[in-house]
Amino acid sequence: MGEVTENNSDMSILQRIATSDVPFLKDYGLNGVVGAVLLAIVIPFLLTSVFSRKTKKRAVQADVGGEPGLAMRNSRFSSLVQVPWEGATTMAALFEMASKKYSRRKCLGTRKLINREFVESADGKKFEKLHLGEYEWDTYAEAFNRACNFASGLIKMGHNLDSHAAIFSDTRAEWIIAAQGCFRQNLTAVTIYASLGEDALVHSLNETQVSTLICDSKQLKKLPAISSKLKSLRHVIYIEDEPVEAETLNQMKHWTTLSFTEVEELGKTSHIDARLPSSSDTAVIMYTSGSTGLPKGVMITHGNMVATTAAVMTIVPNLGMDDVYLAYLPLAHVFELAAETVMLASGTAIGYGTALTMTDTSNKIKKGTKGDVSVLKPTLMISVPAILDRIRDAVFKKVGEKGGVTKKLFDFAYNRNLAAIEGSWFGSWAPERMIWDNLIFKPIRAMLGGRVRFVLCGGAPLSSDTQRFMNICLGVPVGQGYGLTETCAGAAFSEWDDTSVGRVGPPLPCCYVKLVSWEEGGYTISDSPMPRGEVVVGGYSITKGYYNNEAKTNEVYKVDERGMRWFYTGDIGQFHPDGCIEIIDRKKDIVKLQHGEYVSLGKVESALSTSNYVDNIMVYADPFHNYCVALVVPAHQALEKWAQNSGINYKDFEELCQNDQAIKEVQQSLSKAGKAARLEKFEIPAKILLLPEPWTPESGLVTAALKLKREQIKTKFKDDLNKLYH
Ligand SMILES: *[C@@H]1O[C@H](CO)[C@@H](O)[C@H](O)[C@H]1NC(C)=O
Ligand SMILES: *[C@@H]1O[C@H](CO)[C@@H](O)[C@H](O)[C@H]1NC(C)=O
C-alpha cells in the first residue's frame, strides 16, 4: 500500500541523518564548523519535508444519507461550509458587503484601447492588431454603484420583472456589472457560451423566454439574421466595446435597443429600489455546451454560488487584497464565474484580458506593445489544461531550438527541481532551488508577468507532466479543481501544499463526495488497493437541476431522506488513503466490443495522446466489431518535420494527412504509446484517419474547456468512420 512504502522511504532518510555518515557534506570537503551550520539549515528543512510528506488526511469519512457508498468530507472543517461570512447568503449581499468592506480598493480593470488597426497578410487575409494601454479601474464602491445604476436602468427601460434577462458576451467588466444588476432585482440571468452556435442560442433564449438580451458588439451583429426566431425578446442592451454600425441597429427597430452606458445613465437619474433575492432563488440559468445535443440550462441558486465561493476561499493560500487576478476565460463557464466571485469576496483586483491579447507575442497584440500579463502582472490566474499544455510545449520547443549549453543547463536545472519537488532529499535544498529559479526559470516566469503565485486549473484533468512543468518553470503550485456546472464548479480541489500529481484533491468544504459502486463497469467501493466507483457529489453547491427538463433532472439528481441534494456525475473515481480523489474513467465512455471486451475511450485517448504526433484524438469503438479506430488531428510541426526528414513530398498539410507513410508513422507512434501505457491489443486503434483541421470550440467539435464532443465529431465524420471499418 502507498502509505506503507512512503513511510519506509521517510524512515530511511531519518536513518541516514541519524547515522553520522552524511556523504554530501564530505564530498563537498567542508570542515566541521561549516558542516554544522549547513546541517542546522538542512536538517530542519529535511524534517519539515519528512513530516509534510507523511500522508496527511485531507478528507475523512462522513456519515451521510442516500444511496449506499463511501462518502468523504474535507477534514479541515467539522461540518460543511455554507457562506463566506455571516450575511453573505446571496450573490447580491456578497457583492454589497464586499463593496463596503473594500470600498476604495481596485475592483474591475479594463485596458484602455489606444489604437486598432488591421494588417494584411501575404494571402490577403486581414488581421486585427490592438494597441492597448494601462488598466483603468473601477473601485469596489464604483463597481457596486454601476451595478445599482444598471439595475435601475434595466427596469426603467421597461424590462418586465417576471421575465429573464440573458448575458451573451465575452468576459469583461460589464458582464459582472450586468449580472450583479440583475441579482439586485431578483432577476435570473441566463448565460450563454459566446461560442455556442446559432441554434443553441435561439434554443436557450426561447426556452427561458428571455425578454432582455445584454450582449457585446460582436454578438450584436449576429442578431439581425435570427431576429425572427427570437419571439420573446423585447430589449437589447449592447456593450460598445467596438463601434456599432447604425445599419446593425436599424435592423433591430422592433426592439428597444440601448447601449450599456445609456442604461447606466438612465439608472443614475432615476433610482429604483432593490428587490433582493433569497438564498434559494435562482441566480443564473447557465447553458452549458453539453457533449450531446442541445445545451441544457442548469439552474444555479444564490446559495450554490456563495457556498462554492466560501469553500474555494479557504483553498487559495493567503488570498486577499494584495492579489491581482487575470480574468480571461469565458464567464459563461461556471468555473470562471466562481473564481471571479471568490476574487470579489476577498477584495482582489480583477483585471480583464483575452486569450488573444495575453502576452506580448499574442496574435492580436500590435508588435512592440504589451500583452495583458505584462501590464497587469497578475498574482493569480485560472486556466484549463489545454492552455497550460500549450505554454509547456512552447517553452520546451524554444529550449530545444536553442540546444547546446542552454538546453543542457535547462535540463539539469529542471531535473534537480523535479527531484526536489518529488521529495528526494538531495534535491530538496532550498537555496539550490533558488539559484536555478533565478538563473533559468525567471525569464520563463516573466512570460506571465513574473508575479504569478498560484494557478487554478479546472475543466479537465491536467497531465502530470504539465503540472510538474508549472511547478518548476513557473515556481507556482497549481490547484486542480474538479466540478461541473451541475455542482456549481465545486466538488473537489487540490490543496496548495499537495505536490502529488494526477489527483483532484479532497472534497471542497461545501460538499461531500461519495463513491457509489458501479458493478457493470467493474468498479466497486470494496476494490483494493483503493475504493472505486461513480463520483456522486452532495451538499450546498448542488444546483437545482435543468431548466424545463424534469425528466433529465430526476435522472441525475437525487434528494436523500435528510433533504440533501446529490448529483451523479457519471465520472469514475477512486479515493486515495489520504481522502483525495482521482478521476480514472467516465461511465458513458465505455464501449463493449463484439467479443465482450470493454474499451474505455477516455483512458485510451489519454494514453495515446502522449504520442508527439497527436494534437487531438478521438477513439471510436463500434460494438459490432472487435477493434477500435481513431480520428487523429496530427500536430502540424511534428508531422511536417518527420516528412522533411523522410524526404516526403507533399503539396500541403491536407495532402500529407492522406499520405500512407505518414499514416503508418503516426499509427506506429500510437501503438508505441499504447504499449507503454500497457493498453490491451484491442484498445489500440487498428486503423486511423488523419484530419488536417484542428478541433476548436468554434468548430463545435470540442467544448470551450476543450473536451471532445463525441456526438458532434461522430456525426461530422460519420462516413470516414464507416470507411475505417471496411
Ligand atoms: C420556442 O419554444 C416553444 C415552446 O415553448 C416551441 O414550441 C417553439 O418551437 C420554440 N421555437 C424555436 C424557434 O425554438
Ligand atoms: C425572487 O423571484 C422568484 C421568481 O420570481 C420568486 O419566486 C421569489 O419569491 C423572489 N424572492 C424574493 C425574496 O422575493
PDB file of C-alpha atoms in Angstrom, residues 172-316:
ATOM      1  CA  ARG A 172     -15.416  41.688 -19.400  1.00  0.00           C
ATOM      2  CA  ALA A 173     -16.229  44.037 -16.517  1.00  0.00           C
ATOM      3  CA  GLU A 174     -19.711  44.775 -17.887  1.00  0.00           C
ATOM      4  CA  TRP A 175     -20.575  41.083 -17.618  1.00  0.00           C
ATOM      5  CA  ILE A 176     -20.181  41.179 -13.824  1.00  0.00           C
ATOM      6  CA  ILE A 177     -21.914  44.552 -13.574  1.00  0.00           C
ATOM      7  CA  ALA A 178     -24.869  43.325 -15.616  1.00  0.00           C
ATOM      8  CA  ALA A 179     -25.125  40.094 -13.610  1.00  0.00           C
ATOM      9  CA  GLN A 180     -24.941  41.946 -10.298  1.00  0.00           C
ATOM     10  CA  GLY A 181     -27.511  44.417 -11.634  1.00  0.00           C
ATOM     11  CA  CYS A 182     -29.886  41.527 -12.338  1.00  0.00           C
ATOM     12  CA  PHE A 183     -29.267  39.995  -8.910  1.00  0.00           C
ATOM     13  CA  ARG A 184     -30.214  43.249  -7.186  1.00  0.00           C
ATOM     14  CA  GLN A 185     -33.659  42.996  -8.761  1.00  0.00           C
ATOM     15  CA  ASN A 186     -34.016  39.259  -8.065  1.00  0.00           C
ATOM     16  CA  LEU A 187     -33.794  38.648 -11.805  1.00  0.00           C
ATOM     17  CA  THR A 188     -32.385  35.374 -13.047  1.00  0.00           C
ATOM     18  CA  ALA A 189     -29.565  35.905 -15.504  1.00  0.00           C
ATOM     19  CA  VAL A 190     -29.487  33.418 -18.344  1.00  0.00           C
ATOM     20  CA  THR A 191     -25.925  32.934 -19.510  1.00  0.00           C
ATOM     21  CA  ILE A 192     -24.865  31.510 -22.813  1.00  0.00           C
ATOM     22  CA  TYR A 193     -21.468  30.495 -24.044  1.00  0.00           C
ATOM     23  CA  ALA A 194     -20.331  33.063 -26.560  1.00  0.00           C
ATOM     24  CA  SER A 195     -19.037  30.275 -28.800  1.00  0.00           C
ATOM     25  CA  LEU A 196     -22.286  28.305 -28.960  1.00  0.00           C
ATOM     26  CA  GLY A 197     -23.858  28.099 -32.373  1.00  0.00           C
ATOM     27  CA  GLU A 198     -26.933  29.919 -33.599  1.00  0.00           C
ATOM     28  CA  ASP A 199     -29.330  27.034 -32.925  1.00  0.00           C
ATOM     29  CA  ALA A 200     -28.158  26.755 -29.362  1.00  0.00           C
ATOM     30  CA  LEU A 201     -28.564  30.489 -28.882  1.00  0.00           C
ATOM     31  CA  VAL A 202     -32.109  30.528 -30.251  1.00  0.00           C
ATOM     32  CA  HIS A 203     -32.961  27.465 -28.203  1.00  0.00           C
ATOM     33  CA  SER A 204     -31.667  28.939 -24.929  1.00  0.00           C
ATOM     34  CA  LEU A 205     -33.352  32.324 -25.369  1.00  0.00           C
ATOM     35  CA  ASN A 206     -36.608  30.710 -26.410  1.00  0.00           C
ATOM     36  CA  GLU A 207     -36.659  28.056 -23.714  1.00  0.00           C
ATOM     37  CA  THR A 208     -36.208  30.629 -20.944  1.00  0.00           C
ATOM     38  CA  GLN A 209     -38.414  33.230 -22.674  1.00  0.00           C
ATOM     39  CA  VAL A 210     -35.752  35.904 -22.320  1.00  0.00           C
ATOM     40  CA  SER A 211     -37.082  39.431 -22.804  1.00  0.00           C
ATOM     41  CA  THR A 212     -33.850  41.408 -22.415  1.00  0.00           C
ATOM     42  CA  LEU A 213     -30.571  40.442 -24.003  1.00  0.00           C
ATOM     43  CA  ILE A 214     -27.301  42.022 -22.888  1.00  0.00           C
ATOM     44  CA  CYS A 215     -24.556  41.419 -25.432  1.00  0.00           C
ATOM     45  CA  ASP A 216     -21.263  42.738 -26.731  1.00  0.00           C
ATOM     46  CA  SER A 217     -20.856  44.269 -30.157  1.00  0.00           C
ATOM     47  CA  LYS A 218     -19.599  41.030 -31.697  1.00  0.00           C
ATOM     48  CA  GLN A 219     -22.722  39.122 -30.635  1.00  0.00           C
ATOM     49  CA  LEU A 220     -24.969  42.056 -31.556  1.00  0.00           C
ATOM     50  CA  LYS A 221     -24.035  41.597 -35.193  1.00  0.00           C
ATOM     51  CA  LYS A 222     -25.438  38.068 -35.106  1.00  0.00           C
ATOM     52  CA  LEU A 223     -28.910  39.177 -34.051  1.00  0.00           C
ATOM     53  CA  PRO A 224     -30.460  40.614 -37.241  1.00  0.00           C
ATOM     54  CA  ALA A 225     -30.115  37.274 -39.024  1.00  0.00           C
ATOM     55  CA  ILE A 226     -32.021  35.366 -36.343  1.00  0.00           C
ATOM     56  CA  SER A 227     -34.346  38.110 -35.116  1.00  0.00           C
ATOM     57  CA  SER A 228     -37.487  36.468 -36.483  1.00  0.00           C
ATOM     58  CA  LYS A 229     -36.805  33.426 -34.303  1.00  0.00           C
ATOM     59  CA  LEU A 230     -36.373  35.420 -31.106  1.00  0.00           C
ATOM     60  CA  LYS A 231     -40.050  35.690 -30.279  1.00  0.00           C
ATOM     61  CA  SER A 232     -39.850  36.603 -26.600  1.00  0.00           C
ATOM     62  CA  LEU A 233     -37.178  39.281 -26.992  1.00  0.00           C
ATOM     63  CA  ARG A 234     -38.170  42.929 -26.343  1.00  0.00           C
ATOM     64  CA  HIS A 235     -34.995  44.757 -25.344  1.00  0.00           C
ATOM     65  CA  VAL A 236     -31.370  44.637 -26.379  1.00  0.00           C
ATOM     66  CA  ILE A 237     -28.556  46.227 -24.411  1.00  0.00           C
ATOM     67  CA  TYR A 238     -25.238  46.309 -26.224  1.00  0.00           C
ATOM     68  CA  ILE A 239     -21.790  46.909 -24.838  1.00  0.00           C
ATOM     69  CA  GLU A 240     -19.883  49.307 -27.073  1.00  0.00           C
ATOM     70  CA  ASP A 241     -16.555  47.553 -26.978  1.00  0.00           C
ATOM     71  CA  GLU A 242     -16.291  48.300 -30.686  1.00  0.00           C
ATOM     72  CA  PRO A 243     -18.053  50.992 -32.704  1.00  0.00           C
ATOM     73  CA  VAL A 244     -21.547  49.747 -33.538  1.00  0.00           C
ATOM     74  CA  GLU A 245     -22.815  50.449 -37.035  1.00  0.00           C
ATOM     75  CA  ALA A 246     -26.075  52.354 -37.436  1.00  0.00           C
ATOM     76  CA  GLU A 247     -27.079  49.762 -40.026  1.00  0.00           C
ATOM     77  CA  THR A 248     -26.991  46.959 -37.456  1.00  0.00           C
ATOM     78  CA  LEU A 249     -29.188  48.950 -35.079  1.00  0.00           C
ATOM     79  CA  ASN A 250     -31.561  49.857 -37.899  1.00  0.00           C
ATOM     80  CA  GLN A 251     -32.310  46.191 -38.425  1.00  0.00           C
ATOM     81  CA  MET A 252     -33.466  45.912 -34.813  1.00  0.00           C
ATOM     82  CA  LYS A 253     -36.103  48.612 -34.819  1.00  0.00           C
ATOM     83  CA  HIS A 254     -38.715  46.221 -33.481  1.00  0.00           C
ATOM     84  CA  TRP A 255     -36.786  46.016 -30.197  1.00  0.00           C
ATOM     85  CA  THR A 256     -35.808  48.731 -27.748  1.00  0.00           C
ATOM     86  CA  THR A 257     -32.045  48.993 -28.108  1.00  0.00           C
ATOM     87  CA  LEU A 258     -29.841  50.946 -25.745  1.00  0.00           C
ATOM     88  CA  SER A 259     -26.124  50.928 -25.177  1.00  0.00           C
ATOM     89  CA  PHE A 260     -24.796  49.705 -21.843  1.00  0.00           C
ATOM     90  CA  THR A 261     -23.725  53.244 -20.940  1.00  0.00           C
ATOM     91  CA  GLU A 262     -27.173  54.597 -21.771  1.00  0.00           C
ATOM     92  CA  VAL A 263     -28.760  52.075 -19.413  1.00  0.00           C
ATOM     93  CA  GLU A 264     -26.338  53.051 -16.642  1.00  0.00           C
ATOM     94  CA  GLU A 265     -27.106  56.764 -17.246  1.00  0.00           C
ATOM     95  CA  LEU A 266     -30.814  56.066 -17.209  1.00  0.00           C
ATOM     96  CA  GLY A 267     -30.472  54.320 -13.856  1.00  0.00           C
ATOM     97  CA  LYS A 268     -28.316  57.088 -12.409  1.00  0.00           C
ATOM     98  CA  THR A 269     -31.045  59.683 -12.946  1.00  0.00           C
ATOM     99  CA  SER A 270     -33.949  57.534 -11.809  1.00  0.00           C
ATOM    100  CA  HIS A 271     -33.164  55.295  -8.893  1.00  0.00           C
ATOM    101  CA  ILE A 272     -35.318  52.224  -8.323  1.00  0.00           C
ATOM    102  CA  ASP A 273     -35.235  50.367  -5.012  1.00  0.00           C
ATOM    103  CA  ALA A 274     -33.556  46.987  -4.950  1.00  0.00           C
ATOM    104  CA  ARG A 275     -35.655  43.846  -4.721  1.00  0.00           C
ATOM    105  CA  LEU A 276     -33.152  41.493  -3.176  1.00  0.00           C
ATOM    106  CA  PRO A 277     -33.253  37.739  -3.753  1.00  0.00           C
ATOM    107  CA  SER A 278     -33.106  34.988  -1.162  1.00  0.00           C
ATOM    108  CA  SER A 279     -30.551  32.241  -0.994  1.00  0.00           C
ATOM    109  CA  SER A 280     -32.777  29.629  -2.636  1.00  0.00           C
ATOM    110  CA  ASP A 281     -33.705  31.842  -5.628  1.00  0.00           C
ATOM    111  CA  THR A 282     -32.164  31.013  -8.986  1.00  0.00           C
ATOM    112  CA  ALA A 283     -29.313  33.419  -9.712  1.00  0.00           C
ATOM    113  CA  VAL A 284     -28.213  32.036 -13.047  1.00  0.00           C
ATOM    114  CA  ILE A 285     -29.521  29.642 -15.634  1.00  0.00           C
ATOM    115  CA  MET A 286     -26.307  28.565 -17.226  1.00  0.00           C
ATOM    116  CA  TYR A 287     -26.441  26.971 -20.647  1.00  0.00           C
ATOM    117  CA  THR A 288     -23.516  24.654 -20.915  1.00  0.00           C
ATOM    118  CA  SER A 289     -22.179  23.254 -24.096  1.00  0.00           C
ATOM    119  CA  GLY A 290     -23.072  19.704 -23.308  1.00  0.00           C
ATOM    120  CA  SER A 291     -21.267  16.994 -25.178  1.00  0.00           C
ATOM    121  CA  THR A 292     -24.535  15.861 -26.758  1.00  0.00           C
ATOM    122  CA  GLY A 293     -27.490  17.562 -28.393  1.00  0.00           C
ATOM    123  CA  LEU A 294     -28.887  20.957 -27.500  1.00  0.00           C
ATOM    124  CA  PRO A 295     -27.420  22.729 -24.485  1.00  0.00           C
ATOM    125  CA  LYS A 296     -29.131  22.298 -21.127  1.00  0.00           C
ATOM    126  CA  GLY A 297     -29.788  25.195 -18.766  1.00  0.00           C
ATOM    127  CA  VAL A 298     -28.516  24.476 -15.274  1.00  0.00           C
ATOM    128  CA  MET A 299     -30.350  26.421 -12.546  1.00  0.00           C
ATOM    129  CA  ILE A 300     -27.783  27.749 -10.096  1.00  0.00           C
ATOM    130  CA  THR A 301     -29.071  29.335  -6.896  1.00  0.00           C
ATOM    131  CA  HIS A 302     -27.520  32.172  -4.952  1.00  0.00           C
ATOM    132  CA  GLY A 303     -26.917  29.668  -2.162  1.00  0.00           C
ATOM    133  CA  ASN A 304     -24.957  27.388  -4.534  1.00  0.00           C
ATOM    134  CA  MET A 305     -22.716  30.246  -5.660  1.00  0.00           C
ATOM    135  CA  VAL A 306     -21.881  31.563  -2.199  1.00  0.00           C
ATOM    136  CA  ALA A 307     -21.225  28.043  -0.887  1.00  0.00           C
ATOM    137  CA  THR A 308     -18.685  27.332  -3.620  1.00  0.00           C
ATOM    138  CA  THR A 309     -17.191  30.771  -3.062  1.00  0.00           C
ATOM    139  CA  ALA A 310     -16.848  30.174   0.674  1.00  0.00           C
ATOM    140  CA  ALA A 311     -15.183  26.835   0.029  1.00  0.00           C
ATOM    141  CA  VAL A 312     -12.714  27.987  -2.634  1.00  0.00           C
ATOM    142  CA  MET A 313     -11.697  30.984  -0.486  1.00  0.00           C
ATOM    143  CA  THR A 314     -10.284  28.527   2.026  1.00  0.00           C
ATOM    144  CA  ILE A 315      -8.216  26.802  -0.665  1.00  0.00           C
ATOM    145  CA  VAL A 316      -6.132  29.635  -2.135  1.00  0.00           C
TER     146      VAL A 316
END
